[in-house]
mmCIF file with all atom_site columns, C-alpha atoms in Angstrom:
data_model
loop_
_atom_site.group_PDB
_atom_site.id
_atom_site.type_symbol
_atom_site.label_atom_id
_atom_site.label_alt_id
_atom_site.label_comp_id
_atom_site.label_asym_id
_atom_site.label_entity_id
_atom_site.label_seq_id
_atom_site.pdbx_PDB_ins_code
_atom_site.Cartn_x
_atom_site.Cartn_y
_atom_site.Cartn_z
_atom_site.occupancy
_atom_site.B_iso_or_equiv
_atom_site.pdbx_formal_charge
_atom_site.auth_seq_id
_atom_site.auth_comp_id
_atom_site.auth_asym_id
_atom_site.auth_atom_id
_atom_site.pdbx_PDB_model_num
ATOM 1   C CA . UNK A 1 1   ? -3.301  -23.001 0.779  1.00 76.00 ? 1   UNK A CA 1
ATOM 2   C CA . UNK A 1 2   ? 0.358   -23.656 1.248  1.00 89.00 ? 2   UNK A CA 1
ATOM 3   C CA . UNK A 1 3   ? 1.143   -21.820 -2.055 1.00 90.00 ? 3   UNK A CA 1
ATOM 4   C CA . UNK A 1 4   ? -0.718  -18.753 -0.768 1.00 91.00 ? 4   UNK A CA 1
ATOM 5   C CA . UNK A 1 5   ? 1.440   -18.644 2.392  1.00 92.00 ? 5   UNK A CA 1
ATOM 6   C CA . UNK A 1 6   ? 4.595   -19.305 0.455  1.00 93.00 ? 6   UNK A CA 1
ATOM 7   C CA . UNK A 1 7   ? 3.639   -16.369 -1.799 1.00 92.00 ? 7   UNK A CA 1
ATOM 8   C CA . UNK A 1 8   ? 2.912   -14.271 1.249  1.00 93.00 ? 8   UNK A CA 1
ATOM 9   C CA . UNK A 1 9   ? 6.321   -14.972 2.958  1.00 95.00 ? 9   UNK A CA 1
ATOM 10  C CA . UNK A 1 10  ? 8.269   -14.498 -0.331 1.00 94.00 ? 10  UNK A CA 1
ATOM 11  C CA . UNK A 1 11  ? 6.647   -11.179 -1.011 1.00 94.00 ? 11  UNK A CA 1
ATOM 12  C CA . UNK A 1 12  ? 7.215   -10.029 2.466  1.00 94.00 ? 12  UNK A CA 1
ATOM 13  C CA . UNK A 1 13  ? 10.919  -10.816 2.110  1.00 95.00 ? 13  UNK A CA 1
ATOM 14  C CA . UNK A 1 14  ? 11.154  -8.896  -1.164 1.00 94.00 ? 14  UNK A CA 1
ATOM 15  C CA . UNK A 1 15  ? 9.307   -5.906  0.325  1.00 94.00 ? 15  UNK A CA 1
ATOM 16  C CA . UNK A 1 16  ? 11.742  -5.797  3.355  1.00 93.00 ? 16  UNK A CA 1
ATOM 17  C CA . UNK A 1 17  ? 14.766  -5.888  1.098  1.00 93.00 ? 17  UNK A CA 1
ATOM 18  C CA . UNK A 1 18  ? 13.516  -3.187  -1.211 1.00 93.00 ? 18  UNK A CA 1
ATOM 19  C CA . UNK A 1 19  ? 12.296  -0.965  1.647  1.00 92.00 ? 19  UNK A CA 1
ATOM 20  C CA . UNK A 1 20  ? 15.735  -1.100  3.374  1.00 91.00 ? 20  UNK A CA 1
ATOM 21  C CA . UNK A 1 21  ? 17.456  -0.282  0.095  1.00 93.00 ? 21  UNK A CA 1
ATOM 22  C CA . UNK A 1 22  ? 15.298  2.663   -0.986 1.00 91.00 ? 22  UNK A CA 1
ATOM 23  C CA . UNK A 1 23  ? 16.057  6.031   0.649  1.00 92.00 ? 23  UNK A CA 1
ATOM 24  C CA . UNK A 1 24  ? 13.321  7.704   2.660  1.00 90.00 ? 24  UNK A CA 1
ATOM 25  C CA . UNK A 1 25  ? 11.065  10.055  0.683  1.00 90.00 ? 25  UNK A CA 1
ATOM 26  C CA . UNK A 1 26  ? 10.396  13.632  1.870  1.00 88.00 ? 26  UNK A CA 1
ATOM 27  C CA . UNK A 1 27  ? 7.190   12.747  3.632  1.00 87.00 ? 27  UNK A CA 1
ATOM 28  C CA . UNK A 1 28  ? 8.796   9.674   5.317  1.00 88.00 ? 28  UNK A CA 1
ATOM 29  C CA . UNK A 1 29  ? 11.601  11.779  6.610  1.00 89.00 ? 29  UNK A CA 1
ATOM 30  C CA . UNK A 1 30  ? 9.061   14.192  8.005  1.00 88.00 ? 30  UNK A CA 1
ATOM 31  C CA . UNK A 1 31  ? 7.331   11.319  9.846  1.00 88.00 ? 31  UNK A CA 1
ATOM 32  C CA . UNK A 1 32  ? 10.790  9.893   10.911 1.00 88.00 ? 32  UNK A CA 1
ATOM 33  C CA . UNK A 1 33  ? 11.562  13.296  12.575 1.00 89.00 ? 33  UNK A CA 1
ATOM 34  C CA . UNK A 1 34  ? 8.296   12.965  14.455 1.00 88.00 ? 34  UNK A CA 1
ATOM 35  C CA . UNK A 1 35  ? 9.517   9.622   15.724 1.00 87.00 ? 35  UNK A CA 1
ATOM 36  C CA . UNK A 1 36  ? 12.384  11.431  17.412 1.00 90.00 ? 36  UNK A CA 1
ATOM 37  C CA . UNK A 1 37  ? 9.807   13.630  19.333 1.00 87.00 ? 37  UNK A CA 1
ATOM 38  C CA . UNK A 1 38  ? 6.821   11.460  20.077 1.00 84.00 ? 38  UNK A CA 1
ATOM 39  C CA . UNK A 1 39  ? 3.492   13.087  20.807 1.00 85.00 ? 39  UNK A CA 1
ATOM 40  C CA . UNK A 1 40  ? -0.194  12.046  21.000 1.00 83.00 ? 40  UNK A CA 1
ATOM 41  C CA . UNK A 1 41  ? -1.009  13.992  17.850 1.00 81.00 ? 41  UNK A CA 1
ATOM 42  C CA . UNK A 1 42  ? 0.583   16.176  15.288 1.00 80.00 ? 42  UNK A CA 1
ATOM 43  C CA . UNK A 1 43  ? -0.555  19.265  13.320 1.00 78.00 ? 43  UNK A CA 1
ATOM 44  C CA . UNK A 1 44  ? -1.857  17.330  10.299 1.00 77.00 ? 44  UNK A CA 1
ATOM 45  C CA . UNK A 1 45  ? -1.857  13.665  11.205 1.00 82.00 ? 45  UNK A CA 1
ATOM 46  C CA . UNK A 1 46  ? -2.638  11.207  14.015 1.00 87.00 ? 46  UNK A CA 1
ATOM 47  C CA . UNK A 1 47  ? 0.457   9.793   15.811 1.00 89.00 ? 47  UNK A CA 1
ATOM 48  C CA . UNK A 1 48  ? 0.573   6.108   14.752 1.00 90.00 ? 48  UNK A CA 1
ATOM 49  C CA . UNK A 1 49  ? 2.922   6.613   11.755 1.00 90.00 ? 49  UNK A CA 1
ATOM 50  C CA . UNK A 1 50  ? 5.491   8.286   14.060 1.00 90.00 ? 50  UNK A CA 1
ATOM 51  C CA . UNK A 1 51  ? 5.081   5.525   16.547 1.00 92.00 ? 51  UNK A CA 1
ATOM 52  C CA . UNK A 1 52  ? 5.856   2.884   13.841 1.00 92.00 ? 52  UNK A CA 1
ATOM 53  C CA . UNK A 1 53  ? 8.926   4.805   12.873 1.00 91.00 ? 53  UNK A CA 1
ATOM 54  C CA . UNK A 1 54  ? 9.947   4.985   16.634 1.00 92.00 ? 54  UNK A CA 1
ATOM 55  C CA . UNK A 1 55  ? 9.765   1.144   16.788 1.00 93.00 ? 55  UNK A CA 1
ATOM 56  C CA . UNK A 1 56  ? 11.738  0.953   13.574 1.00 92.00 ? 56  UNK A CA 1
ATOM 57  C CA . UNK A 1 57  ? 14.573  3.016   15.096 1.00 89.00 ? 57  UNK A CA 1
ATOM 58  C CA . UNK A 1 58  ? 16.224  -0.307  16.166 1.00 91.00 ? 58  UNK A CA 1
ATOM 59  C CA . UNK A 1 59  ? 16.736  -1.117  12.480 1.00 89.00 ? 59  UNK A CA 1
ATOM 60  C CA . UNK A 1 60  ? 18.181  2.221   11.402 1.00 84.00 ? 60  UNK A CA 1
ATOM 61  C CA . UNK A 1 61  ? 21.695  0.732   10.884 1.00 83.00 ? 61  UNK A CA 1
ATOM 62  C CA . UNK A 1 62  ? 20.286  -1.267  7.944  1.00 85.00 ? 62  UNK A CA 1
ATOM 63  C CA . UNK A 1 63  ? 19.723  1.446   5.456  1.00 82.00 ? 63  UNK A CA 1
ATOM 64  C CA . UNK A 1 64  ? 16.094  2.677   5.459  1.00 85.00 ? 64  UNK A CA 1
ATOM 65  C CA . UNK A 1 65  ? 14.872  -0.286  7.462  1.00 87.00 ? 65  UNK A CA 1
ATOM 66  C CA . UNK A 1 66  ? 13.246  2.016   9.985  1.00 90.00 ? 66  UNK A CA 1
ATOM 67  C CA . UNK A 1 67  ? 10.139  1.555   7.800  1.00 92.00 ? 67  UNK A CA 1
ATOM 68  C CA . UNK A 1 68  ? 10.041  -2.252  8.386  1.00 93.00 ? 68  UNK A CA 1
ATOM 69  C CA . UNK A 1 69  ? 7.342   -2.104  11.150 1.00 94.00 ? 69  UNK A CA 1
ATOM 70  C CA . UNK A 1 70  ? 4.907   -0.387  8.740  1.00 92.00 ? 70  UNK A CA 1
ATOM 71  C CA . UNK A 1 71  ? 5.793   -2.756  5.920  1.00 94.00 ? 71  UNK A CA 1
ATOM 72  C CA . UNK A 1 72  ? 5.234   -5.821  8.095  1.00 94.00 ? 72  UNK A CA 1
ATOM 73  C CA . UNK A 1 73  ? 2.039   -4.375  9.509  1.00 93.00 ? 73  UNK A CA 1
ATOM 74  C CA . UNK A 1 74  ? 0.418   -3.720  6.147  1.00 92.00 ? 74  UNK A CA 1
ATOM 75  C CA . UNK A 1 75  ? 1.605   -7.087  4.887  1.00 94.00 ? 75  UNK A CA 1
ATOM 76  C CA . UNK A 1 76  ? -0.065  -8.741  7.830  1.00 95.00 ? 76  UNK A CA 1
ATOM 77  C CA . UNK A 1 77  ? -3.318  -7.271  6.709  1.00 94.00 ? 77  UNK A CA 1
ATOM 78  C CA . UNK A 1 78  ? -3.233  -9.735  3.797  1.00 94.00 ? 78  UNK A CA 1
ATOM 79  C CA . UNK A 1 79  ? -3.561  -12.611 6.303  1.00 94.00 ? 79  UNK A CA 1
ATOM 80  C CA . UNK A 1 80  ? -6.759  -11.097 7.674  1.00 95.00 ? 80  UNK A CA 1
ATOM 81  C CA . UNK A 1 81  ? -8.123  -10.688 4.056  1.00 94.00 ? 81  UNK A CA 1
ATOM 82  C CA . UNK A 1 82  ? -7.329  -14.365 3.474  1.00 94.00 ? 82  UNK A CA 1
ATOM 83  C CA . UNK A 1 83  ? -9.231  -15.208 6.609  1.00 93.00 ? 83  UNK A CA 1
ATOM 84  C CA . UNK A 1 84  ? -12.194 -13.029 5.624  1.00 93.00 ? 84  UNK A CA 1
ATOM 85  C CA . UNK A 1 85  ? -12.405 -14.385 2.078  1.00 93.00 ? 85  UNK A CA 1
ATOM 86  C CA . UNK A 1 86  ? -11.673 -18.087 2.728  1.00 92.00 ? 86  UNK A CA 1
ATOM 87  C CA . UNK A 1 87  ? -15.206 -19.061 3.722  1.00 90.00 ? 87  UNK A CA 1
ATOM 88  C CA . UNK A 1 88  ? -16.683 -17.334 0.710  1.00 91.00 ? 88  UNK A CA 1
ATOM 89  C CA . UNK A 1 89  ? -14.533 -18.291 -2.301 1.00 93.00 ? 89  UNK A CA 1
ATOM 90  C CA . UNK A 1 90  ? -12.666 -21.278 -3.587 1.00 92.00 ? 90  UNK A CA 1
ATOM 91  C CA . UNK A 1 91  ? -8.985  -21.737 -2.946 1.00 91.00 ? 91  UNK A CA 1
ATOM 92  C CA . UNK A 1 92  ? -8.161  -20.954 -6.568 1.00 93.00 ? 92  UNK A CA 1
ATOM 93  C CA . UNK A 1 93  ? -10.113 -17.610 -6.464 1.00 94.00 ? 93  UNK A CA 1
ATOM 94  C CA . UNK A 1 94  ? -8.479  -16.928 -3.168 1.00 93.00 ? 94  UNK A CA 1
ATOM 95  C CA . UNK A 1 95  ? -5.084  -17.304 -4.640 1.00 93.00 ? 95  UNK A CA 1
ATOM 96  C CA . UNK A 1 96  ? -5.915  -14.907 -7.473 1.00 94.00 ? 96  UNK A CA 1
ATOM 97  C CA . UNK A 1 97  ? -7.425  -12.463 -4.946 1.00 93.00 ? 97  UNK A CA 1
ATOM 98  C CA . UNK A 1 98  ? -4.062  -12.543 -3.018 1.00 92.00 ? 98  UNK A CA 1
ATOM 99  C CA . UNK A 1 99  ? -2.247  -11.893 -6.287 1.00 93.00 ? 99  UNK A CA 1
ATOM 100 C CA . UNK A 1 100 ? -4.586  -9.010  -7.012 1.00 93.00 ? 100 UNK A CA 1
ATOM 101 C CA . UNK A 1 101 ? -4.033  -7.540  -3.510 1.00 91.00 ? 101 UNK A CA 1
ATOM 102 C CA . UNK A 1 102 ? -0.242  -7.906  -3.819 1.00 92.00 ? 102 UNK A CA 1
ATOM 103 C CA . UNK A 1 103 ? -0.258  -5.988  -7.046 1.00 92.00 ? 103 UNK A CA 1
ATOM 104 C CA . UNK A 1 104 ? -2.706  -3.255  -5.826 1.00 89.00 ? 104 UNK A CA 1
ATOM 105 C CA . UNK A 1 105 ? -0.870  0.072   -5.332 1.00 88.00 ? 105 UNK A CA 1
ATOM 106 C CA . UNK A 1 106 ? -1.312  0.386   -1.624 1.00 84.00 ? 106 UNK A CA 1
ATOM 107 C CA . UNK A 1 107 ? -0.884  -3.273  -0.590 1.00 85.00 ? 107 UNK A CA 1
ATOM 108 C CA . UNK A 1 108 ? 1.684   -4.077  -3.134 1.00 86.00 ? 108 UNK A CA 1
ATOM 109 C CA . UNK A 1 109 ? 4.383   -1.830  -4.328 1.00 87.00 ? 109 UNK A CA 1
ATOM 110 C CA . UNK A 1 110 ? 3.153   1.209   -2.341 1.00 86.00 ? 110 UNK A CA 1
ATOM 111 C CA . UNK A 1 111 ? 3.396   -0.708  0.888  1.00 89.00 ? 111 UNK A CA 1
ATOM 112 C CA . UNK A 1 112 ? 7.178   -0.198  1.053  1.00 90.00 ? 112 UNK A CA 1
ATOM 113 C CA . UNK A 1 113 ? 6.713   3.544   1.519  1.00 91.00 ? 113 UNK A CA 1
ATOM 114 C CA . UNK A 1 114 ? 5.646   4.550   5.017  1.00 90.00 ? 114 UNK A CA 1
ATOM 115 C CA . UNK A 1 115 ? 2.523   6.703   4.907  1.00 89.00 ? 115 UNK A CA 1
ATOM 116 C CA . UNK A 1 116 ? -0.312  7.026   7.372  1.00 88.00 ? 116 UNK A CA 1
ATOM 117 C CA . UNK A 1 117 ? -2.347  4.837   5.027  1.00 89.00 ? 117 UNK A CA 1
ATOM 118 C CA . UNK A 1 118 ? -0.295  1.759   6.006  1.00 91.00 ? 118 UNK A CA 1
ATOM 119 C CA . UNK A 1 119 ? -1.469  1.528   9.626  1.00 92.00 ? 119 UNK A CA 1
ATOM 120 C CA . UNK A 1 120 ? -4.919  2.570   8.494  1.00 92.00 ? 120 UNK A CA 1
ATOM 121 C CA . UNK A 1 121 ? -5.060  -0.307  6.077  1.00 92.00 ? 121 UNK A CA 1
ATOM 122 C CA . UNK A 1 122 ? -3.956  -2.815  8.747  1.00 95.00 ? 122 UNK A CA 1
ATOM 123 C CA . UNK A 1 123 ? -6.158  -1.675  11.564 1.00 95.00 ? 123 UNK A CA 1
ATOM 124 C CA . UNK A 1 124 ? -9.177  -1.161  9.274  1.00 95.00 ? 124 UNK A CA 1
ATOM 125 C CA . UNK A 1 125 ? -8.834  -4.668  8.011  1.00 94.00 ? 125 UNK A CA 1
ATOM 126 C CA . UNK A 1 126 ? -8.241  -5.993  11.567 1.00 96.00 ? 126 UNK A CA 1
ATOM 127 C CA . UNK A 1 127 ? -11.369 -4.102  12.655 1.00 96.00 ? 127 UNK A CA 1
ATOM 128 C CA . UNK A 1 128 ? -13.390 -5.596  9.757  1.00 95.00 ? 128 UNK A CA 1
ATOM 129 C CA . UNK A 1 129 ? -12.218 -9.056  10.732 1.00 95.00 ? 129 UNK A CA 1
ATOM 130 C CA . UNK A 1 130 ? -13.154 -8.520  14.343 1.00 96.00 ? 130 UNK A CA 1
ATOM 131 C CA . UNK A 1 131 ? -16.491 -7.036  13.312 1.00 95.00 ? 131 UNK A CA 1
ATOM 132 C CA . UNK A 1 132 ? -17.121 -10.228 11.343 1.00 93.00 ? 132 UNK A CA 1
ATOM 133 C CA . UNK A 1 133 ? -16.276 -12.204 14.440 1.00 93.00 ? 133 UNK A CA 1
ATOM 134 C CA . UNK A 1 134 ? -18.664 -10.084 16.601 1.00 93.00 ? 134 UNK A CA 1
ATOM 135 C CA . UNK A 1 135 ? -21.485 -10.784 14.089 1.00 91.00 ? 135 UNK A CA 1
ATOM 136 C CA . UNK A 1 136 ? -20.761 -14.563 14.384 1.00 89.00 ? 136 UNK A CA 1
ATOM 137 C CA . UNK A 1 137 ? -19.971 -14.793 18.088 1.00 88.00 ? 137 UNK A CA 1
ATOM 138 C CA . UNK A 1 138 ? -21.197 -11.895 20.183 1.00 86.00 ? 138 UNK A CA 1
ATOM 139 C CA . UNK A 1 139 ? -18.828 -12.344 23.114 1.00 90.00 ? 139 UNK A CA 1
ATOM 140 C CA . UNK A 1 140 ? -17.565 -9.444  25.300 1.00 93.00 ? 140 UNK A CA 1
ATOM 141 C CA . UNK A 1 141 ? -14.009 -10.275 24.254 1.00 94.00 ? 141 UNK A CA 1
ATOM 142 C CA . UNK A 1 142 ? -14.678 -9.847  20.596 1.00 93.00 ? 142 UNK A CA 1
ATOM 143 C CA . UNK A 1 143 ? -16.352 -6.431  21.196 1.00 94.00 ? 143 UNK A CA 1
ATOM 144 C CA . UNK A 1 144 ? -13.398 -5.345  23.431 1.00 95.00 ? 144 UNK A CA 1
ATOM 145 C CA . UNK A 1 145 ? -10.755 -6.278  20.735 1.00 96.00 ? 145 UNK A CA 1
ATOM 146 C CA . UNK A 1 146 ? -12.957 -4.502  18.147 1.00 95.00 ? 146 UNK A CA 1
ATOM 147 C CA . UNK A 1 147 ? -12.954 -1.326  20.223 1.00 95.00 ? 147 UNK A CA 1
ATOM 148 C CA . UNK A 1 148 ? -9.204  -1.526  20.586 1.00 96.00 ? 148 UNK A CA 1
ATOM 149 C CA . UNK A 1 149 ? -8.657  -2.044  16.941 1.00 95.00 ? 149 UNK A CA 1
ATOM 150 C CA . UNK A 1 150 ? -10.930 0.801   16.041 1.00 94.00 ? 150 UNK A CA 1
ATOM 151 C CA . UNK A 1 151 ? -9.125  3.041   18.445 1.00 94.00 ? 151 UNK A CA 1
ATOM 152 C CA . UNK A 1 152 ? -5.803  2.179   16.693 1.00 94.00 ? 152 UNK A CA 1
ATOM 153 C CA . UNK A 1 153 ? -7.461  2.817   13.459 1.00 93.00 ? 153 UNK A CA 1
ATOM 154 C CA . UNK A 1 154 ? -8.396  6.327   14.531 1.00 91.00 ? 154 UNK A CA 1
ATOM 155 C CA . UNK A 1 155 ? -4.788  6.849   15.598 1.00 91.00 ? 155 UNK A CA 1
ATOM 156 C CA . UNK A 1 156 ? -3.706  5.930   12.101 1.00 90.00 ? 156 UNK A CA 1
ATOM 157 C CA . UNK A 1 157 ? -5.782  8.300   9.998  1.00 86.00 ? 157 UNK A CA 1
ATOM 158 C CA . UNK A 1 158 ? -8.944  10.243  10.675 1.00 85.00 ? 158 UNK A CA 1
ATOM 159 C CA . UNK A 1 159 ? -10.823 8.677   7.765  1.00 85.00 ? 159 UNK A CA 1
ATOM 160 C CA . UNK A 1 160 ? -11.489 5.744   10.131 1.00 87.00 ? 160 UNK A CA 1
ATOM 161 C CA . UNK A 1 161 ? -14.612 7.492   11.224 1.00 89.00 ? 161 UNK A CA 1
ATOM 162 C CA . UNK A 1 162 ? -16.312 6.086   8.115  1.00 90.00 ? 162 UNK A CA 1
ATOM 163 C CA . UNK A 1 163 ? -16.063 2.494   9.569  1.00 91.00 ? 163 UNK A CA 1
ATOM 164 C CA . UNK A 1 164 ? -18.953 3.124   12.032 1.00 90.00 ? 164 UNK A CA 1
ATOM 165 C CA . UNK A 1 165 ? -21.612 4.331   9.475  1.00 91.00 ? 165 UNK A CA 1
ATOM 166 C CA . UNK A 1 166 ? -20.625 1.558   7.130  1.00 93.00 ? 166 UNK A CA 1
ATOM 167 C CA . UNK A 1 167 ? -20.955 -1.020  9.808  1.00 91.00 ? 167 UNK A CA 1
ATOM 168 C CA . UNK A 1 168 ? -24.358 0.407   10.822 1.00 90.00 ? 168 UNK A CA 1
ATOM 169 C CA . UNK A 1 169 ? -25.576 0.444   7.313  1.00 93.00 ? 169 UNK A CA 1
ATOM 170 C CA . UNK A 1 170 ? -24.461 -3.241  6.804  1.00 91.00 ? 170 UNK A CA 1
ATOM 171 C CA . UNK A 1 171 ? -26.160 -4.251  10.101 1.00 89.00 ? 171 UNK A CA 1
ATOM 172 C CA . UNK A 1 172 ? -29.383 -2.509  8.998  1.00 91.00 ? 172 UNK A CA 1
ATOM 173 C CA . UNK A 1 173 ? -29.345 -4.055  5.600  1.00 92.00 ? 173 UNK A CA 1
ATOM 174 C CA . UNK A 1 174 ? -28.792 -7.539  7.082  1.00 87.00 ? 174 UNK A CA 1
ATOM 175 C CA . UNK A 1 175 ? -31.211 -7.006  10.027 1.00 84.00 ? 175 UNK A CA 1
ATOM 176 C CA . UNK A 1 176 ? -28.578 -7.565  12.677 1.00 79.00 ? 176 UNK A CA 1
#
């Protein structure tokens, strides 16, 4: 397990260096402008991407490091995938699953470019992890956190609406 966490930390470090070095793309600059004028919604996207750029404004003196909050957020989703997969597969398979996730376009190289998909990936994964916890321990606190995570998922990208039907189908198939 230590090797997995060493890999996690080293890839996070590499992503932060590369993301600070690369200039912002056109879309990222568009979202960065939004962060200068925060709103609860924009014409074509929910607001969370601009909120992340707003948090990242404290790093603007380090190249394009304003995207660091998004990079860290999506990289944190790997920790939740590790927790979700750990009970179901061996440590060796888990290591290779982490390698696969780190080389996937959105969680790997693509995670250094700030798009609305980054917060969606994190909060969808967090919601899935909390949903799993709710199915194991049906405490009020777990459901409260799940509702908060799903709310932030909706603020990331509107595709989050698909979580509820998928959860209901899973609960129906598993007679929960």
